[in-house]
Amino acid sequence: MAIEMLYFAWVREKVGVGAERIDPPATVRTVADLIAWLAARSPGHAAAFAEPDRIRAAIDDRFVGVTAVIGDAREIALFPPVTGG
Amino acid sequence: MAIEMLYFAWVREKVGVGAERIDPPATVRTVADLIAWLAARSPGHAAAFAEPDRIRAAIDDRFVGVTAVIGDAREIALFPPVTGG
Amino acid sequence: MVAVAPVIDVRVQAEDFDVGAEMAGLERLGGGAVGSFTGIVRGGAGLTALVLEHHPAMTHKALTRMAEDACGRWPLLGVTLIHRYGALVPGARIVFVGTASAHRAAALDATMFLIDWLKTRAPFWKQERFADGRTAWVEARSADDTAAKRWDADKGDVMDG
Amino acid sequence: MVAVAPVIDVRVQAEDFDVGAEMAGLERLGGGAVGSFTGIVRGGAGLTALVLEHHPAMTHKALTRMAEDACGRWPLLGVTLIHRYGALVPGARIVFVGTASAHRAAALDATMFLIDWLKTRAPFWKQERFADGRTAWVEARSADDTAAKRWDADKGDVMDG
């Protein structure tokens, strides 16, 4: 099932787009799996996801850990640790 | 030596004036002595100083404890615990 | 006296806001105690702008949840959270946290809690732009995580953003 | 960068003040973090006014000492303390504490410290006036003393007012 990916801050800059639609295989179960799978899509993706420890995620507008199962997520956002306030 | 007394809040109301000049005898050494001495001046003073534990003091615009020595104070204020803010 | 639900006002916006008007709204809630925090872009080192990016679909919800969480922890009559995005020059306001309560400690503790959480749990990212053309993404600070974790004692289900 | 003495602004006055203008002054000090507390007269129980009496010769000095003490405890760029006296109706502002710092915790902790100390160490007394003509002096609260004593750890020479 297609997932809408959103990228923010330097993740967005390195990937080169702020959003894209993807359709990962069933073997991609968790956010960590997804990050590893995305890293193989392009040199930009590889640069963005070279250090998975620096990536945070939200599924359908809720923060999740990288062990979270993607399930039937419609939208997943990947980004650096937040720096608001 | 004459001392300018200042009274505030219900101490002022019970004494009946906000300020008065007094000339206590040399036996009045501390603020506690002064409170006891003042209590004998009038029924209003007696009412104001009936409960010395409820009286706070400042000498020459500085808060002091009741054991403070009056020394050459020019102005002494007596009042209830403060309730500002 | 009837218990009234706290007034939660969350805004995510590009434009500036009027601190006096925000404070006046909180004062009118009648609690007697209003606390606030305002964050402003600090200049220096050739900084020309701080550019704030955010996750638009998520931001308002995340801030509303924070405000609701604060209302669950302290007896608040109102919470106002305003966070700007876009390019902000030195001296510009970034964020406003305002709280109203009948208790001064509740108002100020909730203000501290909310700004700590905004720093670590609101989906915003800051990029610095300098006079020489350089840009740099602001790194998350471990001190901010430490500050935010103070509030976690009774919560097991929160995640760092 | 040169270290600058903190800007201390203390006012004891009958008239109201403009919270937005006070905050703007603190924002302009450039620290990036501004904290505030505003105390407002709470209505109810037939209260028509709160009358604040003070020790005029002493008040400004006492508040200035508090502001200086806060500047010794936290890295502040500015402190604004405004305390009104006279008859204040429900909804009226009584007191404003504003702080500016480069550190949000310093700004908010100093704000809490100052309001705790204003409650227990500033020479003000509040009398309540009610619709039925009754008046009552507000009693000092032991909770306020307890709150203020939190800040005493490193100070042996202070007195409760």
Tab-separated table of C-alpha atoms in Angstrom:
chain	number	residue	atom	x	y	z
A	1	MET	CA	0.000	0.000	0.000
A	2	ALA	CA	1.318	3.429	-0.899
A	3	ILE	CA	2.643	5.626	1.867
A	4	GLU	CA	3.020	9.383	1.691
A	5	MET	CA	6.502	10.257	2.952
A	6	LEU	CA	7.263	13.698	4.393
A	7	TYR	CA	10.794	14.974	5.017
A	8	PHE	CA	11.807	17.999	7.079
A	9	ALA	CA	14.897	20.133	7.700
A	10	TRP	CA	18.205	18.582	6.559
A	11	VAL	CA	16.495	15.264	5.823
A	12	ARG	CA	14.370	17.123	3.253
A	13	GLU	CA	17.427	18.950	1.898
A	14	LYS	CA	19.467	15.782	1.469
A	15	VAL	CA	16.638	13.700	-0.017
A	16	GLY	CA	15.947	16.638	-2.336
A	17	VAL	CA	12.152	16.657	-1.975
A	18	GLY	CA	9.782	17.423	0.894
A	19	ALA	CA	7.318	14.660	0.030
A	20	GLU	CA	7.115	11.535	-2.076
A	21	ARG	CA	4.837	8.547	-2.465
A	22	ILE	CA	6.454	5.163	-1.866
A	23	ASP	CA	5.342	1.535	-1.944
A	24	PRO	CA	7.775	-0.509	0.156
A	25	PRO	CA	7.737	-4.338	0.113
A	26	ALA	CA	6.065	-6.306	2.921
A	27	THR	CA	9.480	-7.047	4.440
A	28	VAL	CA	9.617	-3.389	5.537
A	29	ARG	CA	7.765	-3.737	8.845
A	30	THR	CA	9.116	-1.023	11.146
A	31	VAL	CA	10.248	2.561	10.827
A	32	ALA	CA	13.848	1.353	11.156
A	33	ASP	CA	13.262	-1.062	8.241
A	34	LEU	CA	11.809	1.794	6.230
A	35	ILE	CA	14.792	4.068	6.899
A	36	ALA	CA	17.173	1.311	5.734
A	37	TRP	CA	15.056	0.643	2.643
A	38	LEU	CA	14.796	4.344	1.761
A	39	ALA	CA	18.584	4.763	2.031
A	40	ALA	CA	18.966	2.601	-1.110
A	41	ARG	CA	16.633	4.697	-3.274
A	42	SER	CA	19.077	7.430	-4.365
A	43	PRO	CA	22.363	9.066	-3.368
A	44	GLY	CA	20.304	11.814	-1.727
A	45	HIS	CA	18.357	9.291	0.317
A	46	ALA	CA	21.620	7.547	1.204
A	47	ALA	CA	23.043	10.838	2.505
A	48	ALA	CA	19.891	11.653	4.442
A	49	PHE	CA	19.719	8.268	6.140
A	50	ALA	CA	23.437	7.533	6.583
A	51	GLU	CA	23.106	7.952	10.375
A	52	PRO	CA	19.794	6.362	11.372
A	53	ASP	CA	20.377	7.380	15.011
A	54	ARG	CA	19.891	11.001	13.997
A	55	ILE	CA	16.454	10.344	12.445
A	56	ARG	CA	13.151	10.815	14.248
A	57	ALA	CA	9.731	9.782	12.931
A	58	ALA	CA	6.022	10.436	13.085
A	59	ILE	CA	3.299	8.149	11.762
A	60	ASP	CA	0.039	9.829	10.831
A	61	ASP	CA	1.041	12.937	12.787
A	62	ARG	CA	2.136	11.191	15.994
A	63	PHE	CA	5.742	10.877	17.119
A	64	VAL	CA	6.883	7.220	17.214
A	65	GLY	CA	10.097	5.388	17.973
A	66	VAL	CA	11.977	3.669	15.140
A	67	THR	CA	10.825	0.275	16.374
A	68	ALA	CA	7.207	1.272	15.658
A	69	VAL	CA	5.416	-0.984	13.170
A	70	ILE	CA	4.297	0.797	10.024
A	71	GLY	CA	1.046	-1.218	9.753
A	72	ASP	CA	-1.463	0.650	7.631
A	73	ALA	CA	0.163	4.047	8.020
A	74	ARG	CA	-0.913	6.531	5.361
A	75	GLU	CA	1.703	9.183	6.099
A	76	ILE	CA	5.143	8.871	7.643
A	77	ALA	CA	7.399	11.820	8.390
A	78	LEU	CA	11.167	11.511	8.897
A	79	PHE	CA	13.214	14.377	10.283
A	80	PRO	CA	16.069	15.365	12.615
A	81	PRO	CA	15.428	15.873	16.345
A	82	VAL	CA	13.164	18.895	16.707
A	83	THR	CA	14.538	22.331	17.641
A	84	GLY	CA	11.460	24.501	18.198
A	85	GLY	CA	10.550	26.744	21.082
B	1	MET	CA	16.384	60.683	71.611
B	2	ALA	CA	13.156	61.042	69.724
B	3	ILE	CA	12.121	58.285	67.339
B	4	GLU	CA	9.647	58.655	64.490
B	5	MET	CA	7.214	55.711	64.716
B	6	LEU	CA	5.327	54.504	61.634
B	7	TYR	CA	2.372	52.110	61.812
B	8	PHE	CA	0.792	50.209	58.950
B	9	ALA	CA	-2.349	48.169	58.228
B	10	TRP	CA	-4.285	47.037	61.321
B	11	VAL	CA	-1.500	48.233	63.630
B	12	ARG	CA	-2.145	51.751	62.274
B	13	GLU	CA	-5.914	51.305	62.602
B	14	LYS	CA	-5.730	50.114	66.228
B	15	VAL	CA	-3.180	52.707	67.340
B	16	GLY	CA	-5.315	55.331	65.613
B	17	VAL	CA	-2.501	57.209	63.866
B	18	GLY	CA	-0.046	56.339	61.094
B	19	ALA	CA	2.904	58.121	62.667
B	20	GLU	CA	3.940	59.592	65.984
B	21	ARG	CA	7.090	60.869	67.639
B	22	ILE	CA	8.122	59.078	70.823
B	23	ASP	CA	10.929	59.379	73.344
B	24	PRO	CA	11.266	56.055	75.164
B	25	PRO	CA	13.419	55.690	78.287
B	26	ALA	CA	16.901	54.145	78.058
B	27	THR	CA	15.552	50.855	79.445
B	28	VAL	CA	13.855	50.295	76.071
B	29	ARG	CA	16.754	48.625	74.266
B	30	THR	CA	15.239	46.285	71.688
B	31	VAL	CA	12.255	46.318	69.339
B	32	ALA	CA	10.552	43.833	71.677
B	33	ASP	CA	11.101	46.255	74.585
B	34	LEU	CA	9.660	49.061	72.484
B	35	ILE	CA	6.536	47.061	71.612
B	36	ALA	CA	5.934	46.333	75.309
B	37	TRP	CA	6.515	49.973	76.223
B	38	LEU	CA	4.208	51.267	73.469
B	39	ALA	CA	1.409	48.923	74.614
B	40	ALA	CA	1.056	51.002	77.803
B	41	ARG	CA	0.600	54.334	75.990
B	42	SER	CA	-3.141	54.128	75.239
B	43	PRO	CA	-5.973	51.621	74.866
B	44	GLY	CA	-5.397	51.800	71.097
B	45	HIS	CA	-1.724	50.958	71.497
B	46	ALA	CA	-2.666	48.176	73.917
B	47	ALA	CA	-5.009	46.678	71.296
B	48	ALA	CA	-2.420	46.988	68.511
B	49	PHE	CA	0.342	45.320	70.513
B	50	ALA	CA	-1.694	42.769	72.491
B	51	GLU	CA	-0.107	39.939	70.477
B	52	PRO	CA	3.564	40.843	69.964
B	53	ASP	CA	4.096	37.660	67.910
B	54	ARG	CA	1.962	39.194	65.183
B	55	ILE	CA	4.111	42.326	64.908
B	56	ARG	CA	6.939	42.811	62.440
B	57	ALA	CA	9.385	45.718	62.384
B	58	ALA	CA	11.706	47.795	60.236
B	59	ILE	CA	14.370	50.163	61.514
B	60	ASP	CA	15.337	53.002	59.178
B	61	ASP	CA	13.679	51.184	56.265
B	62	ARG	CA	15.242	47.759	56.855
B	63	PHE	CA	13.352	44.734	58.145
B	64	VAL	CA	14.660	43.585	61.526
B	65	GLY	CA	13.759	40.924	64.067
B	66	VAL	CA	12.220	41.960	67.406
B	67	THR	CA	15.488	41.215	69.196
B	68	ALA	CA	17.182	43.992	67.183
B	69	VAL	CA	18.670	46.780	69.285
B	70	ILE	CA	17.134	50.178	68.632
B	71	GLY	CA	20.440	52.038	69.059
B	72	ASP	CA	20.274	55.407	67.359
B	73	ALA	CA	17.350	54.545	65.098
B	74	ARG	CA	15.596	57.596	63.706
B	75	GLU	CA	12.539	55.807	62.326
B	76	ILE	CA	10.939	52.529	63.393
B	77	ALA	CA	7.967	50.981	61.616
B	78	LEU	CA	5.698	48.368	63.210
B	79	PHE	CA	3.191	46.401	61.171
B	80	PRO	CA	1.592	42.978	60.607
B	81	PRO	CA	3.325	40.376	58.413
B	82	VAL	CA	3.351	41.713	54.865
B	83	THR	CA	0.814	40.551	52.257
B	84	GLY	CA	1.969	42.096	48.993
B	85	GLY	CA	2.522	40.514	45.606
C	1	MET	CA	-18.694	28.385	41.508
C	2	VAL	CA	-18.849	25.982	38.573
C	3	ALA	CA	-15.667	24.301	37.359
C	4	VAL	CA	-14.949	25.590	33.876
C	5	ALA	CA	-12.859	23.782	31.251
C	6	PRO	CA	-9.570	25.588	30.694
C	7	VAL	CA	-9.448	27.891	27.691
C	8	ILE	CA	-6.809	26.488	25.326
C	9	ASP	CA	-5.703	28.760	22.504
C	10	VAL	CA	-3.072	27.342	20.137
C	11	ARG	CA	-1.820	29.203	17.086
C	12	VAL	CA	0.858	28.296	14.558
C	13	GLN	CA	1.423	31.268	12.315
C	14	ALA	CA	3.922	33.206	10.220
C	15	GLU	CA	2.859	36.607	11.521
C	16	ASP	CA	3.902	38.313	14.746
C	17	PHE	CA	1.610	38.512	17.764
C	18	ASP	CA	0.720	41.125	20.368
C	19	VAL	CA	2.065	40.003	23.754
C	20	GLY	CA	0.031	42.590	25.664
C	21	ALA	CA	-3.205	41.438	24.029
C	22	GLU	CA	-2.406	37.781	24.746
C	23	MET	CA	-1.653	38.563	28.382
C	24	ALA	CA	-4.846	40.623	28.702
C	25	GLY	CA	-6.894	37.663	27.449
C	26	LEU	CA	-5.378	35.432	30.120
C	27	GLU	CA	-5.875	38.108	32.810
C	28	ARG	CA	-9.587	38.251	31.991
C	29	LEU	CA	-10.019	34.567	32.929
C	30	GLY	CA	-10.115	35.753	36.537
C	31	GLY	CA	-7.575	33.427	38.124
C	32	GLY	CA	-5.449	36.221	39.484
C	33	ALA	CA	-2.131	34.736	38.318
C	34	VAL	CA	-0.762	34.931	34.773
C	35	GLY	CA	2.625	33.528	33.784
C	36	SER	CA	4.360	33.892	30.454
C	37	PHE	CA	7.432	33.091	28.458
C	38	THR	CA	8.415	34.764	25.202
C	39	GLY	CA	11.238	33.468	23.034
C	40	ILE	CA	12.990	35.925	20.742
C	41	VAL	CA	15.567	35.432	17.964
C	42	ARG	CA	18.999	36.240	19.374
C	43	GLY	CA	21.372	38.049	17.048
C	44	GLY	CA	25.151	37.937	16.854
C	45	ALA	CA	27.820	36.051	14.875
C	46	GLY	CA	26.461	37.482	11.616
C	47	LEU	CA	23.050	35.867	11.947
C	48	THR	CA	20.609	37.469	9.530
C	49	ALA	CA	17.621	35.181	10.053
C	50	LEU	CA	16.364	32.105	11.788
C	51	VAL	CA	14.138	30.110	9.435
C	52	LEU	CA	11.588	27.911	11.158
C	53	GLU	CA	10.226	24.921	9.284
C	54	HIS	CA	7.438	22.801	10.726
C	55	HIS	CA	5.225	19.783	10.015
C	56	PRO	CA	2.005	21.628	9.230
C	57	ALA	CA	-0.414	18.718	9.592
C	58	MET	CA	1.020	17.823	12.955
C	59	THR	CA	2.012	21.057	14.671
C	60	HIS	CA	-1.338	22.354	15.841
C	61	LYS	CA	-2.342	18.945	17.171
C	62	ALA	CA	1.001	18.470	18.949
C	63	LEU	CA	0.774	21.877	20.615
C	64	THR	CA	-2.844	21.297	21.615
C	65	ARG	CA	-1.900	17.986	23.222
C	66	MET	CA	0.867	19.731	25.176
C	67	ALA	CA	-1.548	22.390	26.408
C	68	GLU	CA	-4.051	19.702	27.428
C	69	ASP	CA	-1.315	17.793	29.196
C	70	ALA	CA	-0.363	20.928	31.155
C	71	CYS	CA	-4.022	21.387	32.134
C	72	GLY	CA	-4.021	17.827	33.467
C	73	ARG	CA	-0.944	18.495	35.601
C	74	TRP	CA	-1.823	21.936	37.016
C	75	PRO	CA	-5.083	23.732	37.892
C	76	LEU	CA	-5.036	26.100	34.918
C	77	LEU	CA	-7.808	28.357	33.694
C	78	GLY	CA	-6.150	29.015	30.368
C	79	VAL	CA	-3.172	28.224	28.172
C	80	THR	CA	-2.102	30.231	25.134
C	81	LEU	CA	0.593	28.796	22.873
C	82	ILE	CA	1.762	30.679	19.813
C	83	HIS	CA	4.614	29.451	17.633
C	84	ARG	CA	5.756	31.213	14.500
C	85	TYR	CA	7.300	29.697	11.389
C	86	GLY	CA	9.124	31.174	8.413
C	87	ALA	CA	12.095	33.553	8.319
C	88	LEU	CA	12.498	35.547	11.542
C	89	VAL	CA	15.091	38.280	11.979
C	90	PRO	CA	17.051	38.937	15.203
C	91	GLY	CA	14.764	40.539	17.760
C	92	ALA	CA	11.644	38.901	16.315
C	93	ARG	CA	9.391	36.896	18.596
C	94	ILE	CA	9.396	33.134	17.951
C	95	VAL	CA	7.181	31.638	20.597
C	96	PHE	CA	4.789	32.660	23.359
C	97	VAL	CA	3.590	30.558	26.270
C	98	GLY	CA	0.976	32.089	28.558
C	99	THR	CA	-0.881	30.490	31.437
C	100	ALA	CA	-3.626	31.612	33.809
C	101	SER	CA	-4.349	30.053	37.176
C	102	ALA	CA	-5.536	30.857	40.668
C	103	HIS	CA	-2.076	29.770	41.863
C	104	ARG	CA	1.141	31.548	40.948
C	105	ALA	CA	3.269	28.396	41.159
C	106	ALA	CA	0.860	26.520	38.861
C	107	ALA	CA	1.017	29.331	36.303
C	108	LEU	CA	4.827	29.533	36.303
C	109	ASP	CA	5.528	25.795	36.571
C	110	ALA	CA	3.158	25.120	33.657
C	111	THR	CA	4.894	27.851	31.654
C	112	MET	CA	8.281	26.206	32.263
C	113	PHE	CA	6.871	22.775	31.397
C	114	LEU	CA	5.367	24.026	28.149
C	115	ILE	CA	8.501	25.768	26.925
C	116	ASP	CA	10.599	22.709	27.842
C	117	TRP	CA	8.217	20.524	25.844
C	118	LEU	CA	8.017	22.933	22.921
C	119	LYS	CA	11.812	22.697	22.676
C	120	THR	CA	11.790	18.911	22.500
C	121	ARG	CA	8.348	17.722	21.352
C	122	ALA	CA	7.003	20.269	18.870
C	123	PRO	CA	7.726	19.493	15.205
C	124	PHE	CA	9.757	22.586	14.414
C	125	TRP	CA	13.257	22.865	12.992
C	126	LYS	CA	15.425	25.974	12.990
C	127	GLN	CA	17.920	26.914	10.318
C	128	GLU	CA	20.339	29.777	10.874
C	129	ARG	CA	21.170	32.054	7.945
C	130	PHE	CA	24.289	34.196	8.096
C	131	ALA	CA	25.422	37.376	6.366
C	132	ASP	CA	28.121	35.481	4.441
C	133	GLY	CA	25.521	33.178	2.853
C	134	ARG	CA	26.153	30.180	5.096
C	135	THR	CA	23.221	28.263	6.535
C	136	ALA	CA	23.257	25.807	9.417
C	137	TRP	CA	20.541	23.676	10.958
C	138	VAL	CA	20.348	24.173	14.698
C	139	GLU	CA	21.298	20.952	16.493
C	140	ALA	CA	19.043	19.597	19.210
C	141	ARG	CA	20.666	20.169	22.601
C	142	SER	CA	20.958	17.417	25.155
C	143	ALA	CA	20.373	20.091	27.833
C	144	ASP	CA	16.904	20.587	26.351
C	145	ASP	CA	16.217	16.848	26.518
C	146	THR	CA	17.367	16.806	30.123
C	147	ALA	CA	15.129	19.765	30.964
C	148	ALA	CA	12.136	18.111	29.300
C	149	LYS	CA	12.730	14.772	31.023
C	150	ARG	CA	12.219	16.402	34.442
C	151	TRP	CA	8.513	16.350	33.642
C	152	ASP	CA	8.422	12.657	32.679
C	153	ALA	CA	8.333	11.128	36.163
C	154	ASP	CA	4.679	10.140	35.901
C	155	LYS	CA	4.515	9.567	32.155
C	156	GLY	CA	5.782	6.430	30.461
C	157	ASP	CA	4.386	6.857	26.970
C	158	VAL	CA	5.995	10.005	25.607
C	159	MET	CA	8.612	10.124	22.861
C	160	ASP	CA	11.202	12.697	22.046
C	161	GLY	CA	10.538	14.400	18.760
D	1	MET	CA	30.831	40.739	23.813
D	2	VAL	CA	31.083	42.952	26.896
D	3	ALA	CA	29.271	41.981	30.072
D	4	VAL	CA	26.589	44.567	30.725
D	5	ALA	CA	25.051	45.319	34.123
D	6	PRO	CA	21.472	44.099	34.271
D	7	VAL	CA	18.806	46.726	33.667
D	8	ILE	CA	16.756	46.991	36.857
D	9	ASP	CA	13.497	48.903	36.622
D	10	VAL	CA	11.450	49.165	39.838
D	11	ARG	CA	8.240	51.147	40.073
D	12	VAL	CA	5.809	51.575	42.970
D	13	GLN	CA	2.769	53.410	41.699
D	14	ALA	CA	-0.981	53.911	42.003
D	15	GLU	CA	-1.632	53.830	38.278
D	16	ASP	CA	-2.016	50.818	36.006
D	17	PHE	CA	0.765	49.688	33.659
D	18	ASP	CA	1.006	48.371	30.102
D	19	VAL	CA	2.115	44.733	30.208
D	20	GLY	CA	2.864	44.636	26.478
D	21	ALA	CA	5.136	47.680	26.734
D	22	GLU	CA	6.949	46.230	29.752
D	23	MET	CA	7.494	42.936	27.950
D	24	ALA	CA	8.701	44.734	24.816
D	25	GLY	CA	11.316	46.580	26.875
D	26	LEU	CA	12.631	43.282	28.230
D	27	GLU	CA	12.582	41.694	24.757
D	28	ARG	CA	14.784	44.489	23.426
D	29	LEU	CA	17.577	43.554	25.864
D	30	GLY	CA	18.468	40.804	23.387
D	31	GLY	CA	18.674	37.788	25.696
D	32	GLY	CA	16.127	35.794	23.760
D	33	ALA	CA	14.152	34.684	26.817
D	34	VAL	CA	11.601	36.813	28.673
D	35	GLY	CA	9.582	35.517	31.612
D	36	SER	CA	6.771	37.272	33.392
D	37	PHE	CA	4.220	37.057	36.141
D	38	THR	CA	1.219	39.330	36.520
D	39	GLY	CA	-0.948	39.320	39.637
D	40	ILE	CA	-4.546	40.473	39.286
D	41	VAL	CA	-7.258	41.202	41.898
D	42	ARG	CA	-9.540	38.181	42.093
D	43	GLY	CA	-13.246	38.931	42.549
D	44	GLY	CA	-15.940	36.913	44.299
D	45	ALA	CA	-17.569	36.787	47.742
D	46	GLY	CA	-18.791	40.352	47.354
D	47	LEU	CA	-15.314	41.857	47.088
D	48	THR	CA	-15.507	45.404	45.758
D	49	ALA	CA	-11.870	46.421	46.155
D	50	LEU	CA	-8.500	45.384	47.437
D	51	VAL	CA	-6.772	48.337	49.100
D	52	LEU	CA	-2.991	48.150	49.124
D	53	GLU	CA	-1.108	50.119	51.761
D	54	HIS	CA	2.675	50.291	51.744
D	55	HIS	CA	5.670	51.790	53.545
D	56	PRO	CA	6.560	54.488	51.029
D	57	ALA	CA	10.078	55.257	52.250
D	58	MET	CA	10.980	51.582	52.203
D	59	THR	CA	9.160	49.988	49.294
D	60	HIS	CA	11.273	51.107	46.377
D	61	LYS	CA	14.483	50.210	48.184
D	62	ALA	CA	13.135	46.802	49.239
D	63	LEU	CA	12.050	45.954	45.691
D	64	THR	CA	15.360	47.148	44.258
D	65	ARG	CA	17.255	44.923	46.698
D	66	MET	CA	15.117	41.958	45.622
D	67	ALA	CA	15.822	42.644	41.960
D	68	GLU	CA	19.554	42.941	42.687
D	69	ASP	CA	19.442	39.720	44.668
D	70	ALA	CA	17.800	37.941	41.710
D	71	CYS	CA	20.537	39.290	39.413
D	72	GLY	CA	23.136	37.794	41.773
D	73	ARG	CA	21.467	34.392	41.638
D	74	TRP	CA	20.722	34.110	37.906
D	75	PRO	CA	22.352	35.474	34.730
D	76	LEU	CA	19.729	38.129	34.027
D	77	LEU	CA	19.886	40.974	31.527
D	78	GLY	CA	16.949	42.802	33.031
D	79	VAL	CA	14.365	42.791	35.805
D	80	THR	CA	11.217	44.875	35.856
D	81	LEU	CA	9.181	45.008	39.071
D	82	ILE	CA	6.002	47.054	39.267
D	83	HIS	CA	3.782	47.045	42.337
D	84	ARG	CA	0.646	49.136	42.639
D	85	TYR	CA	-0.877	50.611	45.793
D	86	GLY	CA	-4.258	52.174	46.551
D	87	ALA	CA	-7.756	50.813	45.899
D	88	LEU	CA	-7.826	48.190	43.132
D	89	VAL	CA	-11.041	46.663	41.811
D	90	PRO	CA	-11.461	43.002	40.797
D	91	GLY	CA	-9.693	42.408	37.503
D	92	ALA	CA	-7.147	45.166	38.117
D	93	ARG	CA	-3.445	44.386	37.889
D	94	ILE	CA	-1.577	44.476	41.210
D	95	VAL	CA	1.944	43.416	40.411
D	96	PHE	CA	4.215	42.657	37.466
D	97	VAL	CA	7.474	40.741	37.502
D	98	GLY	CA	9.388	40.550	34.239
D	99	THR	CA	12.819	39.083	33.584
D	100	ALA	CA	15.113	38.858	30.568
D	101	SER	CA	17.914	36.359	30.163
D	102	ALA	CA	19.756	34.274	27.600
D	103	HIS	CA	18.425	31.213	29.441
D	104	ARG	CA	14.763	30.341	29.723
D	105	ALA	CA	15.146	28.583	33.082
D	106	ALA	CA	16.958	31.609	34.542
D	107	ALA	CA	14.168	33.925	33.349
D	108	LEU	CA	11.372	31.771	34.775
D	109	ASP	CA	13.111	30.731	38.006
D	110	ALA	CA	13.967	34.362	38.751
D	111	THR	CA	10.342	35.322	38.067
D	112	MET	CA	9.141	32.708	40.566
D	113	PHE	CA	11.750	33.830	43.109
D	114	LEU	CA	10.732	37.462	42.798
D	115	ILE	CA	7.012	36.865	43.186
D	116	ASP	CA	7.646	34.576	46.172
D	117	TRP	CA	9.741	37.310	47.770
D	118	LEU	CA	7.295	40.073	46.914
D	119	LYS	CA	4.646	38.079	48.796
D	120	THR	CA	6.758	37.795	51.937
D	121	ARG	CA	9.373	40.567	51.940
D	122	ALA	CA	7.843	43.634	50.316
D	123	PRO	CA	6.251	46.133	52.737
D	124	PHE	CA	2.685	45.950	51.373
D	125	TRP	CA	-0.546	45.123	53.190
D	126	LYS	CA	-3.839	44.238	51.555
D	127	GLN	CA	-7.247	45.092	52.904
D	128	GLU	CA	-10.377	43.575	51.356
D	129	ARG	CA	-13.472	45.738	51.037
D	130	PHE	CA	-16.844	44.084	50.541
D	131	ALA	CA	-20.185	45.212	49.130
D	132	ASP	CA	-21.815	45.010	52.575
D	133	GLY	CA	-19.323	47.512	53.988
D	134	ARG	CA	-17.140	44.994	55.777
D	135	THR	CA	-13.368	45.287	55.542
D	136	ALA	CA	-10.768	42.651	56.374
D	137	TRP	CA	-6.998	42.716	56.377
D	138	VAL	CA	-5.577	39.832	54.362
D	139	GLU	CA	-3.658	37.473	56.651
D	140	ALA	CA	-0.153	36.411	55.707
D	141	ARG	CA	-0.212	32.791	54.544
D	142	SER	CA	2.225	30.228	55.887
D	143	ALA	CA	2.250	28.701	52.372
D	144	ASP	CA	3.794	31.938	51.134
D	145	ASP	CA	6.471	31.778	53.818
D	146	THR	CA	7.199	28.174	52.866
D	147	ALA	CA	7.445	29.108	49.191
D	148	ALA	CA	9.804	31.989	49.965
D	149	LYS	CA	12.001	29.885	52.230
D	150	ARG	CA	12.862	27.585	49.311
D	151	TRP	CA	15.175	30.353	48.129
D	152	ASP	CA	16.943	30.783	51.479
D	153	ALA	CA	19.355	27.849	51.283
D	154	ASP	CA	22.372	30.039	50.652
D	155	LYS	CA	21.252	33.124	52.570
D	156	GLY	CA	21.389	33.428	56.332
D	157	ASP	CA	20.698	37.105	56.790
D	158	VAL	CA	17.211	37.628	55.468
D	159	MET	CA	14.165	38.405	57.566
D	160	ASP	CA	10.511	37.876	56.880
D	161	GLY	CA	8.668	41.151	56.615
